[in-house]
CSV table of C-alpha atoms and ligand atoms in Angstrom, one decimal:
chain,number,residue,atom,x,y,z
A,123,UNK,CA,0.0,0.0,0.0
A,124,UNK,CA,1.2,3.4,-0.9
A,125,UNK,CA,1.9,5.7,2.0
A,126,UNK,CA,2.1,9.4,1.8
A,127,UNK,CA,3.1,12.1,4.2
A,128,UNK,CA,3.3,15.8,3.7
A,129,UNK,CA,6.7,16.9,2.5
A,130,UNK,CA,6.4,20.2,4.3
A,131,UNK,CA,5.0,19.4,7.8
A,132,UNK,CA,5.5,15.7,7.8
A,133,UNK,CA,1.9,14.9,8.6
A,134,UNK,CA,0.7,11.5,7.6
A,135,UNK,CA,-1.7,11.6,4.7
A,136,UNK,CA,-4.1,8.6,4.7
A,137,UNK,CA,-5.5,7.6,1.3
A,138,UNK,CA,-8.8,9.4,1.9
A,139,UNK,CA,-7.1,12.6,3.1
A,140,UNK,CA,-6.8,15.6,0.8
A,141,UNK,CA,-3.5,15.5,-0.8
A,142,UNK,CA,-1.9,17.9,-3.3
A,143,UNK,CA,1.0,17.2,-5.6
A,144,UNK,CA,3.5,20.0,-6.4
A,145,UNK,CA,5.9,19.5,-9.2
A,146,UNK,CA,8.8,21.7,-9.7
A,147,UNK,CA,11.5,21.9,-12.4
A,148,UNK,CA,14.6,23.9,-12.1
A,149,UNK,CA,17.3,24.3,-14.7
A,150,UNK,CA,20.2,26.6,-15.6
A,151,UNK,CA,19.0,29.2,-18.1
A,152,UNK,CA,22.5,29.6,-19.5
A,153,UNK,CA,25.1,26.9,-20.3
A,154,UNK,CA,27.9,27.1,-17.8
A,155,UNK,CA,29.7,24.1,-19.4
A,156,UNK,CA,30.6,26.1,-22.5
A,157,UNK,CA,34.3,25.7,-23.4
A,158,UNK,CA,36.2,28.8,-24.2
A,159,UNK,CA,39.7,29.2,-25.6
A,160,UNK,CA,40.9,29.9,-22.1
A,161,UNK,CA,39.8,26.5,-21.0
A,162,UNK,CA,41.8,24.9,-23.7
A,163,UNK,CA,45.0,26.4,-22.3
A,164,UNK,CA,47.6,23.6,-21.6
A,165,UNK,CA,48.0,24.8,-18.0
A,166,UNK,CA,44.3,24.2,-17.3
A,167,UNK,CA,44.4,20.8,-18.8
A,168,UNK,CA,47.3,19.8,-16.6
A,169,UNK,CA,45.6,21.4,-13.6
A,170,UNK,CA,42.5,19.4,-14.3
A,171,UNK,CA,44.5,16.2,-14.7
A,172,UNK,CA,46.2,16.8,-11.4
A,173,UNK,CA,42.8,17.6,-9.8
A,174,UNK,CA,41.2,14.4,-11.1
A,175,UNK,CA,44.3,12.5,-10.0
A,176,UNK,CA,44.0,13.9,-6.5
A,177,UNK,CA,40.3,13.0,-6.3
A,178,UNK,CA,41.1,9.5,-7.5
A,179,UNK,CA,43.7,9.1,-4.8
A,180,UNK,CA,41.4,10.4,-2.2
A,181,UNK,CA,43.7,13.5,-1.5
A,182,UNK,CA,40.9,15.8,-2.4
A,183,UNK,CA,37.1,15.5,-2.0
A,184,UNK,CA,35.2,15.4,-5.3
A,185,UNK,CA,33.4,18.7,-6.0
A,186,UNK,CA,29.7,18.6,-5.3
A,187,UNK,CA,27.9,18.1,-8.5
A,188,UNK,CA,25.1,20.5,-9.2
A,189,UNK,CA,22.5,18.9,-11.5
A,190,UNK,CA,21.9,21.1,-14.6
A,191,UNK,CA,18.2,20.2,-14.3
A,192,UNK,CA,16.3,18.9,-11.4
A,193,UNK,CA,12.8,17.8,-11.2
A,194,UNK,CA,11.1,17.7,-7.9
A,195,UNK,CA,7.8,16.3,-6.7
A,196,UNK,CA,6.2,17.0,-3.4
A,197,UNK,CA,3.1,15.7,-1.6
A,198,UNK,CA,1.4,18.4,0.5
A,199,UNK,CA,-1.5,18.3,2.9
A,200,UNK,CA,-4.3,20.7,2.5
A,201,UNK,CA,-2.9,23.3,5.0
A,202,UNK,CA,0.5,23.3,3.5
A,203,UNK,CA,-0.9,23.4,0.0
A,204,UNK,CA,-2.9,26.5,0.8
A,205,UNK,CA,0.2,28.2,2.1
A,206,UNK,CA,2.2,27.1,-0.9
A,207,UNK,CA,-0.4,28.3,-3.4
A,208,UNK,CA,-0.5,31.7,-1.9
A,209,UNK,CA,3.3,32.0,-1.6
A,210,UNK,CA,5.2,29.4,-3.5
A,211,UNK,CA,8.7,30.6,-2.6
A,212,UNK,CA,7.9,31.6,1.0
A,213,UNK,CA,8.8,35.2,0.1
A,214,UNK,CA,6.0,36.4,2.3
A,215,UNK,CA,7.3,34.6,5.4
A,216,UNK,CA,10.8,35.9,4.7
A,217,UNK,CA,9.8,39.6,4.4
A,218,UNK,CA,7.1,39.7,7.0
A,219,UNK,CA,9.7,40.1,9.6
A,220,UNK,CA,10.6,43.5,8.2
A,221,UNK,CA,7.1,44.8,8.6
A,222,UNK,CA,6.6,43.6,12.2
A,223,UNK,CA,7.1,47.0,13.7
A,224,UNK,CA,4.1,48.8,12.3
B,312,ZN,ZN1,1.6,19.7,5.6
Protein backbone atom coordinates (compact mmCIF):
# COMPACT_ATOMS: atom_id res chain seq x y z
CA UNK A 1 0.00 0.00 0.00
CA UNK A 2 1.24 3.43 -0.87
CA UNK A 3 1.93 5.67 2.04
CA UNK A 4 2.13 9.43 1.76
CA UNK A 5 3.15 12.08 4.19
CA UNK A 6 3.26 15.84 3.74
CA UNK A 7 6.70 16.91 2.52
CA UNK A 8 6.38 20.23 4.34
CA UNK A 9 5.01 19.44 7.79
CA UNK A 10 5.53 15.67 7.80
CA UNK A 11 1.92 14.91 8.64
CA UNK A 12 0.68 11.48 7.61
CA UNK A 13 -1.70 11.57 4.68
CA UNK A 14 -4.09 8.63 4.70
CA UNK A 15 -5.50 7.60 1.35
CA UNK A 16 -8.79 9.40 1.95
CA UNK A 17 -7.14 12.64 3.06
CA UNK A 18 -6.83 15.65 0.81
CA UNK A 19 -3.45 15.45 -0.84
CA UNK A 20 -1.89 17.87 -3.29
CA UNK A 21 1.01 17.20 -5.59
CA UNK A 22 3.46 19.98 -6.42
CA UNK A 23 5.90 19.45 -9.24
CA UNK A 24 8.85 21.72 -9.75
CA UNK A 25 11.47 21.87 -12.42
CA UNK A 26 14.64 23.91 -12.07
CA UNK A 27 17.34 24.30 -14.67
CA UNK A 28 20.17 26.58 -15.63
CA UNK A 29 19.02 29.21 -18.10
CA UNK A 30 22.54 29.55 -19.47
CA UNK A 31 25.07 26.87 -20.31
CA UNK A 32 27.93 27.11 -17.82
CA UNK A 33 29.72 24.15 -19.39
CA UNK A 34 30.58 26.08 -22.54
CA UNK A 35 34.26 25.71 -23.37
CA UNK A 36 36.21 28.85 -24.16
CA UNK A 37 39.71 29.21 -25.61
CA UNK A 38 40.88 29.91 -22.08
CA UNK A 39 39.76 26.47 -20.96
CA UNK A 40 41.85 24.85 -23.67
CA UNK A 41 45.03 26.37 -22.28
CA UNK A 42 47.58 23.64 -21.56
CA UNK A 43 47.99 24.76 -17.95
CA UNK A 44 44.31 24.23 -17.33
CA UNK A 45 44.43 20.75 -18.81
CA UNK A 46 47.34 19.82 -16.59
CA UNK A 47 45.64 21.44 -13.64
CA UNK A 48 42.51 19.44 -14.32
CA UNK A 49 44.47 16.20 -14.73
CA UNK A 50 46.16 16.84 -11.39
CA UNK A 51 42.81 17.61 -9.79
CA UNK A 52 41.24 14.42 -11.10
CA UNK A 53 44.29 12.48 -9.99
CA UNK A 54 43.99 13.91 -6.49
CA UNK A 55 40.32 13.03 -6.33
CA UNK A 56 41.07 9.47 -7.50
CA UNK A 57 43.73 9.09 -4.84
CA UNK A 58 41.42 10.45 -2.20
CA UNK A 59 43.67 13.45 -1.55
CA UNK A 60 40.89 15.83 -2.39
CA UNK A 61 37.14 15.53 -2.02
CA UNK A 62 35.19 15.42 -5.27
CA UNK A 63 33.37 18.67 -5.98
CA UNK A 64 29.69 18.65 -5.27
CA UNK A 65 27.86 18.12 -8.49
CA UNK A 66 25.05 20.49 -9.19
CA UNK A 67 22.51 18.95 -11.51
CA UNK A 68 21.88 21.12 -14.57
CA UNK A 69 18.24 20.19 -14.34
CA UNK A 70 16.33 18.94 -11.37
CA UNK A 71 12.77 17.84 -11.20
CA UNK A 72 11.08 17.65 -7.86
CA UNK A 73 7.79 16.29 -6.72
CA UNK A 74 6.20 17.01 -3.37
CA UNK A 75 3.13 15.74 -1.62
CA UNK A 76 1.38 18.36 0.45
CA UNK A 77 -1.46 18.29 2.93
CA UNK A 78 -4.32 20.75 2.50
CA UNK A 79 -2.93 23.27 4.97
CA UNK A 80 0.53 23.31 3.46
CA UNK A 81 -0.86 23.43 -0.05
CA UNK A 82 -2.91 26.50 0.81
CA UNK A 83 0.22 28.23 2.07
CA UNK A 84 2.19 27.09 -0.94
CA UNK A 85 -0.44 28.25 -3.44
CA UNK A 86 -0.47 31.71 -1.85
CA UNK A 87 3.28 32.03 -1.57
CA UNK A 88 5.21 29.36 -3.53
CA UNK A 89 8.69 30.65 -2.63
CA UNK A 90 7.90 31.64 0.96
CA UNK A 91 8.78 35.24 0.15
CA UNK A 92 5.96 36.41 2.33
CA UNK A 93 7.33 34.58 5.35
CA UNK A 94 10.83 35.91 4.66
CA UNK A 95 9.78 39.55 4.37
CA UNK A 96 7.06 39.67 6.97
CA UNK A 97 9.69 40.13 9.65
CA UNK A 98 10.63 43.52 8.19
CA UNK A 99 7.11 44.82 8.62
CA UNK A 100 6.60 43.60 12.17
CA UNK A 101 7.09 47.03 13.75
CA UNK A 102 4.07 48.84 12.34
ZN1 LIG B 1 1.58 19.68 5.61
